[in-house]
Amino acid sequence: MADRSIKRLVTEPFVHFLLIGVALFGLYGWLNDVPEDTSVRSLVITESDVAQLASNFRQVWQRPPTREELQRLVDKYVQEEILVREALAMGLDTGDAVIRQRLRQKMEFILDGAVASLVPSDQALREYYRANAERFTTRPKVGFQQVFLGKTVDEATVASTRQALEAGAAPGEVGQATLLAPEMRPSVSTTVDSNFGVGFFDQLVTLPPDIWAGPVQSAFGLHLVKVTGKTTGTVPGFEAIREQVEDAWRRDTAERLSKEQLLAMKSDYDISVPDVDGVSQ
Amino acid sequence: MNRRGWHCCLLPLAVGFMTQGTHGQDLSISEDEYAAPANPYSPYVDDHFPQNVYFGDTHLHTAWSADAGMGGAKPGPDVAYRAARGEVVQSQTAGPFKLIRPLDFVVVADHAENLGLSDYLERGDPLVRRTEGGERWYQMFKAGDGYDAFIEWIAANGRGEDMIKSPEMVAAVWQKVIDNAEHYYEPGVFTTFIGYEWTSGPDGNNLHRNVIFRDGADRTRQVVPFSALDSDDPEDLWDYLEAYEKDTGGQVLAIPHNGNLSNGMMFMLETFDGDAFDEAYARRRANFEPVVEVTQPKGTGETHPFLSPDDAFADHEIIDTSNLAGSAAKEQEMLRTEYARSALKLGLAEAERLGVNPFKFGMIGATDAHNALPSTREENWFGKAYIVEPSPHRKEGVLIESTVDPKLSIYDIDLGASGLAGVWATENTREAIWDAFARREVFATSGSRLRVRVFGGWDFQPEEVLRPDFADAGYSRGVPMGGDLRPAPEGTDAPTFMVRALRDPDGANLDRIQMIKGWVDDNGDTQEKIWDVACAGREIVDGGCNGDVGNTVNVASASYTNDIGSAVLAGHWTDPEFDPDQRAFYYVRVLEIPTPRWTAYDAKYFQIEMPEGTPMEVIDRAYTSPIWYGPEG
């Protein structure tokens, strides 16, 4: 599988143009005796920069660099710094989709990373848990038996089927052929509706227990239903679902923070955009 | 196994008890264990058979698969699990995504080869940076050259070379894979299996298998994945599976897929080393690979028009120009050992020779999606990877680009919005669903949640198939899909089958139910034949539906109606050509009425023209696992 978005960039004429431009510029500078730049700018590498280079090296190679290696790293760093500054001075970074994307990724990475490393206090989590109790409520369940009556059914058949069931007929002996489970143990709404179609569960919760009630409408037709068990949703104790609360907290916080960050940054700008309608016409 | 377990499993316990009893042991069985009323009020207490279908995906990839993550995919296992259990999640490129209904189960089956690599590189994890290749790719990632790292990874993977070689990382990622599955497992509501994909592809030919454990963390933590970097030979994989079962007391199986991209290798009649099968090989293969994935986006592998010229519906979502890598063109003679129906026939012939059938497999579908979204519905298809997510451009996209010839590439437009596994199980747990895979009581769908049930026996009567509790008779006097016909009782002359199918509650009506038979004739040649056994609104004439079901598809509005077809179909069928001396299998195919293909939904949503010749309609369908007959009984 190929990453087309990046591949597209690599094959994009603009990128080629840019690369050729850079090459030409270098060639031009080399061939022509460029006069000395009189305004000498300072490029200071601090000790902490060198320490950082050494530490990067150590992370990779599991040993400190030798003196020569460190010197080479510093020289390379100086070179890189000069090229980057020159490129920036020439404005090579503007309008480059790859660089923009990379910068955006870096910002997102920093923002996401900040959230991932947050450790919520016990109290913060408990507060969050209380404030969002409905999200942690276990889902209600209904268990039931059902008899399929067909796509449509007349009242007499409903009555006689119900009578037969009340008189003790086995549910498997009456009704129409289907492939739906004759009995479901207490199940959540999504499970029930996956089998019987959307809205079936909501009808069941309103039915009285232990009697053959209905008919109830499913995606396939009508059913007589005997509710055999119901559990309502409860909120488990905090300790029991602490991990789940923290997951949710983290997702929420990440979403909120990244929105807030963007808003905060946005507020530093006086943004003016044209009416898109005018452009798209 | 709980009290609703199987007769087959309870029986040995009972026998054990009696044996011990005769030796005079005091087993002090308490009263409530034996004094239960002989006939409980609830008629289902003694139902030891499945009454419900669970739908799931055994083949879902995330960014933790190196081919996805290194290629720029972002959504990881959390997104996959949350999407599968029905939450709204963000797709990488096409906005929010939600399944119409949650899946009942899922296997996040990321590739074992360099599992988790891009996640480790993104985070600059010391485990990966400690390796030479890892540090190199980390620097490339950091510099924004992830695509070059991807290309290098593909090349290395193609050579079978592990550029990371870090057993520590393999172990660490595997622990996380297990943690993820454990975290999302909610027995009774949503089952997650611990698993991965073994990605063997010698010369670009697809021999992939998904490995699925029945067990939880306690057992699976004792091993690490076996990858194609360890070996490309399926027999070596089976050695690993065997060792796992022996060492941990657990159970595990493997599901092959995409024989259609194997250039003849998936069901070739020789071992990886080129030897003829022997009995031990056949036994091991049938044991560890009870199920084959026959339909998914990269092609449906039930059968091929070349192999089944008399099958009017053999041309469903076929991808047949090359192997997986697009490195070698397909030759017609390869097809015979690529497609499931043909392999089932070859299996019969091998059984004739060896006494054991190496290709005794059931059938399922799966998504093989690499974007963490297990989507299979035509109107909600989020593609095979993030580069195939809905957009005005996916009609021109290339999923796998051949370096040899553009004709051998796999194009997005040819991918199908497929498929799912339907499982007849007693409950929604790892144990119950895995056991159904092991006994092959499963079926494939090309994406919808239509359900189908078949029983084979010797004395089923036509009126029985209409009884609401036909499964009762089905299990007591016959066998379900995936089983072997019991020996014929005295005085019966041909097997009879009861079949029922019910459409997806939110899907298209059904057109017909078909019985597909394969057998070995008296000359030792394999044969196949199809009978229609139930037709919506039509009579059956000479074994076929009298006329087509019709078509309500409006391509421009990407819509259809259920004014034709039927929500439920039932059929009773006796094999009119049965010969007790001929080895045979029978499986059922259910066809829906025609519906708009995902290409029609794309065209409508994005207001675009599809390239000329693009299929805009599809006949979604289900295939059951076969029921086998052997003269030895």
mmCIF file with all atom_site columns, N, CA, C and O in Angstrom, chain B residues 446-476:
data_model
loop_
_atom_site.group_PDB
_atom_site.id
_atom_site.type_symbol
_atom_site.label_atom_id
_atom_site.label_alt_id
_atom_site.label_comp_id
_atom_site.label_asym_id
_atom_site.label_entity_id
_atom_site.label_seq_id
_atom_site.pdbx_PDB_ins_code
_atom_site.Cartn_x
_atom_site.Cartn_y
_atom_site.Cartn_z
_atom_site.occupancy
_atom_site.B_iso_or_equiv
_atom_site.pdbx_formal_charge
_atom_site.auth_seq_id
_atom_site.auth_comp_id
_atom_site.auth_asym_id
_atom_site.auth_atom_id
_atom_site.pdbx_PDB_model_num
ATOM 1   N N  . SER B 1 446 ? -20.999 -11.248 2.176  1.00 0.00 ? 446 SER B N  1
ATOM 2   C CA . SER B 1 446 ? -20.217 -10.247 1.444  1.00 0.00 ? 446 SER B CA 1
ATOM 3   C C  . SER B 1 446 ? -20.436 -8.873  2.049  1.00 0.00 ? 446 SER B C  1
ATOM 4   O O  . SER B 1 446 ? -20.191 -7.872  1.395  1.00 0.00 ? 446 SER B O  1
ATOM 5   N N  . GLY B 1 447 ? -20.891 -8.827  3.303  1.00 0.00 ? 447 GLY B N  1
ATOM 6   C CA . GLY B 1 447 ? -20.950 -7.545  3.996  1.00 0.00 ? 447 GLY B CA 1
ATOM 7   C C  . GLY B 1 447 ? -22.229 -7.285  4.764  1.00 0.00 ? 447 GLY B C  1
ATOM 8   O O  . GLY B 1 447 ? -22.225 -6.574  5.753  1.00 0.00 ? 447 GLY B O  1
ATOM 9   N N  . SER B 1 448 ? -23.355 -7.866  4.321  1.00 0.00 ? 448 SER B N  1
ATOM 10  C CA . SER B 1 448 ? -24.592 -7.601  5.051  1.00 0.00 ? 448 SER B CA 1
ATOM 11  C C  . SER B 1 448 ? -24.757 -8.642  6.155  1.00 0.00 ? 448 SER B C  1
ATOM 12  O O  . SER B 1 448 ? -24.040 -9.624  6.211  1.00 0.00 ? 448 SER B O  1
ATOM 13  N N  . ARG B 1 449 ? -25.707 -8.387  7.028  1.00 0.00 ? 449 ARG B N  1
ATOM 14  C CA . ARG B 1 449 ? -25.911 -9.304  8.146  1.00 0.00 ? 449 ARG B CA 1
ATOM 15  C C  . ARG B 1 449 ? -27.136 -10.181 7.879  1.00 0.00 ? 449 ARG B C  1
ATOM 16  O O  . ARG B 1 449 ? -28.048 -10.270 8.695  1.00 0.00 ? 449 ARG B O  1
ATOM 17  N N  . LEU B 1 450 ? -27.134 -10.794 6.715  1.00 0.00 ? 450 LEU B N  1
ATOM 18  C CA . LEU B 1 450 ? -28.193 -11.762 6.444  1.00 0.00 ? 450 LEU B CA 1
ATOM 19  C C  . LEU B 1 450 ? -27.786 -13.047 7.141  1.00 0.00 ? 450 LEU B C  1
ATOM 20  O O  . LEU B 1 450 ? -26.592 -13.335 7.297  1.00 0.00 ? 450 LEU B O  1
ATOM 21  N N  . ARG B 1 451 ? -28.766 -13.794 7.624  1.00 0.00 ? 451 ARG B N  1
ATOM 22  C CA . ARG B 1 451 ? -28.414 -15.024 8.344  1.00 0.00 ? 451 ARG B CA 1
ATOM 23  C C  . ARG B 1 451 ? -28.968 -16.237 7.631  1.00 0.00 ? 451 ARG B C  1
ATOM 24  O O  . ARG B 1 451 ? -29.993 -16.155 6.962  1.00 0.00 ? 451 ARG B O  1
ATOM 25  N N  . VAL B 1 452 ? -28.279 -17.337 7.756  1.00 0.00 ? 452 VAL B N  1
ATOM 26  C CA . VAL B 1 452 ? -28.667 -18.559 7.054  1.00 0.00 ? 452 VAL B CA 1
ATOM 27  C C  . VAL B 1 452 ? -28.348 -19.749 7.936  1.00 0.00 ? 452 VAL B C  1
ATOM 28  O O  . VAL B 1 452 ? -27.383 -19.736 8.697  1.00 0.00 ? 452 VAL B O  1
ATOM 29  N N  . ARG B 1 453 ? -29.214 -20.752 7.838  1.00 0.00 ? 453 ARG B N  1
ATOM 30  C CA . ARG B 1 453 ? -29.023 -21.942 8.665  1.00 0.00 ? 453 ARG B CA 1
ATOM 31  C C  . ARG B 1 453 ? -29.348 -23.156 7.810  1.00 0.00 ? 453 ARG B C  1
ATOM 32  O O  . ARG B 1 453 ? -30.329 -23.163 7.079  1.00 0.00 ? 453 ARG B O  1
ATOM 33  N N  . VAL B 1 454 ? -28.523 -24.181 7.890  1.00 0.00 ? 454 VAL B N  1
ATOM 34  C CA . VAL B 1 454 ? -28.776 -25.397 7.107  1.00 0.00 ? 454 VAL B CA 1
ATOM 35  C C  . VAL B 1 454 ? -28.499 -26.617 7.979  1.00 0.00 ? 454 VAL B C  1
ATOM 36  O O  . VAL B 1 454 ? -27.572 -26.610 8.801  1.00 0.00 ? 454 VAL B O  1
ATOM 37  N N  . PHE B 1 455 ? -29.338 -27.627 7.806  1.00 0.00 ? 455 PHE B N  1
ATOM 38  C CA . PHE B 1 455 ? -29.113 -28.907 8.470  1.00 0.00 ? 455 PHE B CA 1
ATOM 39  C C  . PHE B 1 455 ? -29.157 -30.011 7.427  1.00 0.00 ? 455 PHE B C  1
ATOM 40  O O  . PHE B 1 455 ? -30.001 -29.983 6.520  1.00 0.00 ? 455 PHE B O  1
ATOM 41  N N  . GLY B 1 456 ? -28.261 -30.968 7.550  1.00 0.00 ? 456 GLY B N  1
ATOM 42  C CA . GLY B 1 456 ? -28.269 -32.114 6.664  1.00 0.00 ? 456 GLY B CA 1
ATOM 43  C C  . GLY B 1 456 ? -28.586 -33.366 7.453  1.00 0.00 ? 456 GLY B C  1
ATOM 44  O O  . GLY B 1 456 ? -28.031 -33.571 8.544  1.00 0.00 ? 456 GLY B O  1
ATOM 45  N N  . GLY B 1 457 ? -29.496 -34.187 6.916  1.00 0.00 ? 457 GLY B N  1
ATOM 46  C CA . GLY B 1 457 ? -29.847 -35.454 7.577  1.00 0.00 ? 457 GLY B CA 1
ATOM 47  C C  . GLY B 1 457 ? -30.381 -36.412 6.538  1.00 0.00 ? 457 GLY B C  1
ATOM 48  O O  . GLY B 1 457 ? -30.108 -36.258 5.347  1.00 0.00 ? 457 GLY B O  1
ATOM 49  N N  . TRP B 1 458 ? -31.141 -37.407 6.980  1.00 0.00 ? 458 TRP B N  1
ATOM 50  C CA . TRP B 1 458 ? -31.619 -38.422 6.041  1.00 0.00 ? 458 TRP B CA 1
ATOM 51  C C  . TRP B 1 458 ? -33.132 -38.514 5.968  1.00 0.00 ? 458 TRP B C  1
ATOM 52  O O  . TRP B 1 458 ? -33.672 -39.134 5.067  1.00 0.00 ? 458 TRP B O  1
ATOM 53  N N  . ASP B 1 459 ? -33.809 -37.873 6.920  1.00 0.00 ? 459 ASP B N  1
ATOM 54  C CA . ASP B 1 459 ? -35.263 -38.078 6.940  1.00 0.00 ? 459 ASP B CA 1
ATOM 55  C C  . ASP B 1 459 ? -36.034 -36.790 7.256  1.00 0.00 ? 459 ASP B C  1
ATOM 56  O O  . ASP B 1 459 ? -37.110 -36.832 7.814  1.00 0.00 ? 459 ASP B O  1
ATOM 57  N N  . PHE B 1 460 ? -35.443 -35.650 6.936  1.00 0.00 ? 460 PHE B N  1
ATOM 58  C CA . PHE B 1 460 ? -36.192 -34.407 7.177  1.00 0.00 ? 460 PHE B CA 1
ATOM 59  C C  . PHE B 1 460 ? -37.381 -34.334 6.217  1.00 0.00 ? 460 PHE B C  1
ATOM 60  O O  . PHE B 1 460 ? -37.239 -34.603 5.023  1.00 0.00 ? 460 PHE B O  1
ATOM 61  N N  . GLN B 1 461 ? -38.523 -33.932 6.748  1.00 0.00 ? 461 GLN B N  1
ATOM 62  C CA . GLN B 1 461 ? -39.733 -33.812 5.932  1.00 0.00 ? 461 GLN B CA 1
ATOM 63  C C  . GLN B 1 461 ? -39.916 -32.343 5.521  1.00 0.00 ? 461 GLN B C  1
ATOM 64  O O  . GLN B 1 461 ? -39.544 -31.447 6.280  1.00 0.00 ? 461 GLN B O  1
ATOM 65  N N  . PRO B 1 462 ? -40.508 -32.117 4.335  1.00 0.00 ? 462 PRO B N  1
ATOM 66  C CA . PRO B 1 462 ? -40.656 -30.739 3.847  1.00 0.00 ? 462 PRO B CA 1
ATOM 67  C C  . PRO B 1 462 ? -41.342 -29.812 4.850  1.00 0.00 ? 462 PRO B C  1
ATOM 68  O O  . PRO B 1 462 ? -40.958 -28.659 4.993  1.00 0.00 ? 462 PRO B O  1
ATOM 69  N N  . GLU B 1 463 ? -42.357 -30.317 5.564  1.00 0.00 ? 463 GLU B N  1
ATOM 70  C CA . GLU B 1 463 ? -43.091 -29.412 6.456  1.00 0.00 ? 463 GLU B CA 1
ATOM 71  C C  . GLU B 1 463 ? -42.264 -29.037 7.686  1.00 0.00 ? 463 GLU B C  1
ATOM 72  O O  . GLU B 1 463 ? -42.524 -28.043 8.341  1.00 0.00 ? 463 GLU B O  1
ATOM 73  N N  . GLU B 1 464 ? -41.227 -29.814 7.971  1.00 0.00 ? 464 GLU B N  1
ATOM 74  C CA . GLU B 1 464 ? -40.433 -29.530 9.171  1.00 0.00 ? 464 GLU B CA 1
ATOM 75  C C  . GLU B 1 464 ? -39.668 -28.219 9.071  1.00 0.00 ? 464 GLU B C  1
ATOM 76  O O  . GLU B 1 464 ? -39.414 -27.559 10.071 1.00 0.00 ? 464 GLU B O  1
ATOM 77  N N  . VAL B 1 465 ? -39.285 -27.858 7.856  1.00 0.00 ? 465 VAL B N  1
ATOM 78  C CA . VAL B 1 465 ? -38.459 -26.667 7.694  1.00 0.00 ? 465 VAL B CA 1
ATOM 79  C C  . VAL B 1 465 ? -39.245 -25.409 8.064  1.00 0.00 ? 465 VAL B C  1
ATOM 80  O O  . VAL B 1 465 ? -38.680 -24.367 8.355  1.00 0.00 ? 465 VAL B O  1
ATOM 81  N N  . LEU B 1 466 ? -40.582 -25.533 8.066  1.00 0.00 ? 466 LEU B N  1
ATOM 82  C CA . LEU B 1 466 ? -41.395 -24.369 8.395  1.00 0.00 ? 466 LEU B CA 1
ATOM 83  C C  . LEU B 1 466 ? -41.692 -24.268 9.889  1.00 0.00 ? 466 LEU B C  1
ATOM 84  O O  . LEU B 1 466 ? -42.254 -23.279 10.344 1.00 0.00 ? 466 LEU B O  1
ATOM 85  N N  . ARG B 1 467 ? -41.335 -25.304 10.630 1.00 0.00 ? 467 ARG B N  1
ATOM 86  C CA . ARG B 1 467 ? -41.598 -25.235 12.075 1.00 0.00 ? 467 ARG B CA 1
ATOM 87  C C  . ARG B 1 467 ? -40.706 -24.160 12.702 1.00 0.00 ? 467 ARG B C  1
ATOM 88  O O  . ARG B 1 467 ? -39.526 -24.052 12.392 1.00 0.00 ? 467 ARG B O  1
ATOM 89  N N  . PRO B 1 468 ? -41.286 -23.337 13.611 1.00 0.00 ? 468 PRO B N  1
ATOM 90  C CA . PRO B 1 468 ? -40.459 -22.308 14.262 1.00 0.00 ? 468 PRO B CA 1
ATOM 91  C C  . PRO B 1 468 ? -39.215 -22.905 14.924 1.00 0.00 ? 468 PRO B C  1
ATOM 92  O O  . PRO B 1 468 ? -38.155 -22.296 14.920 1.00 0.00 ? 468 PRO B O  1
ATOM 93  N N  . ASP B 1 469 ? -39.333 -24.103 15.476 1.00 0.00 ? 469 ASP B N  1
ATOM 94  C CA . ASP B 1 469 ? -38.181 -24.683 16.190 1.00 0.00 ? 469 ASP B CA 1
ATOM 95  C C  . ASP B 1 469 ? -37.470 -25.731 15.329 1.00 0.00 ? 469 ASP B C  1
ATOM 96  O O  . ASP B 1 469 ? -37.037 -26.762 15.826 1.00 0.00 ? 469 ASP B O  1
ATOM 97  N N  . PHE B 1 470 ? -37.323 -25.469 14.038 1.00 0.00 ? 470 PHE B N  1
ATOM 98  C CA . PHE B 1 470 ? -36.734 -26.490 13.158 1.00 0.00 ? 470 PHE B CA 1
ATOM 99  C C  . PHE B 1 470 ? -35.315 -26.861 13.562 1.00 0.00 ? 470 PHE B C  1
ATOM 100 O O  . PHE B 1 470 ? -34.836 -27.945 13.254 1.00 0.00 ? 470 PHE B O  1
ATOM 101 N N  . ALA B 1 471 ? -34.657 -25.964 14.314 1.00 0.00 ? 471 ALA B N  1
ATOM 102 C CA . ALA B 1 471 ? -33.294 -26.280 14.742 1.00 0.00 ? 471 ALA B CA 1
ATOM 103 C C  . ALA B 1 471 ? -33.272 -27.482 15.681 1.00 0.00 ? 471 ALA B C  1
ATOM 104 O O  . ALA B 1 471 ? -32.306 -28.251 15.704 1.00 0.00 ? 471 ALA B O  1
ATOM 105 N N  . ASP B 1 472 ? -34.335 -27.624 16.440 1.00 0.00 ? 472 ASP B N  1
ATOM 106 C CA . ASP B 1 472 ? -34.436 -28.751 17.358 1.00 0.00 ? 472 ASP B CA 1
ATOM 107 C C  . ASP B 1 472 ? -34.313 -30.075 16.591 1.00 0.00 ? 472 ASP B C  1
ATOM 108 O O  . ASP B 1 472 ? -33.497 -30.937 16.905 1.00 0.00 ? 472 ASP B O  1
ATOM 109 N N  . ALA B 1 473 ? -35.141 -30.181 15.535 1.00 0.00 ? 473 ALA B N  1
ATOM 110 C CA . ALA B 1 473 ? -35.085 -31.374 14.692 1.00 0.00 ? 473 ALA B CA 1
ATOM 111 C C  . ALA B 1 473 ? -33.747 -31.433 13.967 1.00 0.00 ? 473 ALA B C  1
ATOM 112 O O  . ALA B 1 473 ? -33.143 -32.493 13.809 1.00 0.00 ? 473 ALA B O  1
ATOM 113 N N  . GLY B 1 474 ? -33.275 -30.273 13.530 1.00 0.00 ? 474 GLY B N  1
ATOM 114 C CA . GLY B 1 474 ? -32.026 -30.206 12.783 1.00 0.00 ? 474 GLY B CA 1
ATOM 115 C C  . GLY B 1 474 ? -30.873 -30.817 13.566 1.00 0.00 ? 474 GLY B C  1
ATOM 116 O O  . GLY B 1 474 ? -30.099 -31.627 13.043 1.00 0.00 ? 474 GLY B O  1
ATOM 117 N N  . TYR B 1 475 ? -30.763 -30.441 14.812 1.00 0.00 ? 475 TYR B N  1
ATOM 118 C CA . TYR B 1 475 ? -29.651 -30.952 15.616 1.00 0.00 ? 475 TYR B CA 1
ATOM 119 C C  . TYR B 1 475 ? -29.874 -32.393 16.081 1.00 0.00 ? 475 TYR B C  1
ATOM 120 O O  . TYR B 1 475 ? -28.932 -33.157 16.210 1.00 0.00 ? 475 TYR B O  1
ATOM 121 N N  . SER B 1 476 ? -31.150 -32.725 16.348 1.00 0.00 ? 476 SER B N  1
ATOM 122 C CA . SER B 1 476 ? -31.344 -34.061 16.916 1.00 0.00 ? 476 SER B CA 1
ATOM 123 C C  . SER B 1 476 ? -31.278 -35.143 15.854 1.00 0.00 ? 476 SER B C  1
ATOM 124 O O  . SER B 1 476 ? -30.844 -36.253 16.123 1.00 0.00 ? 476 SER B O  1
#
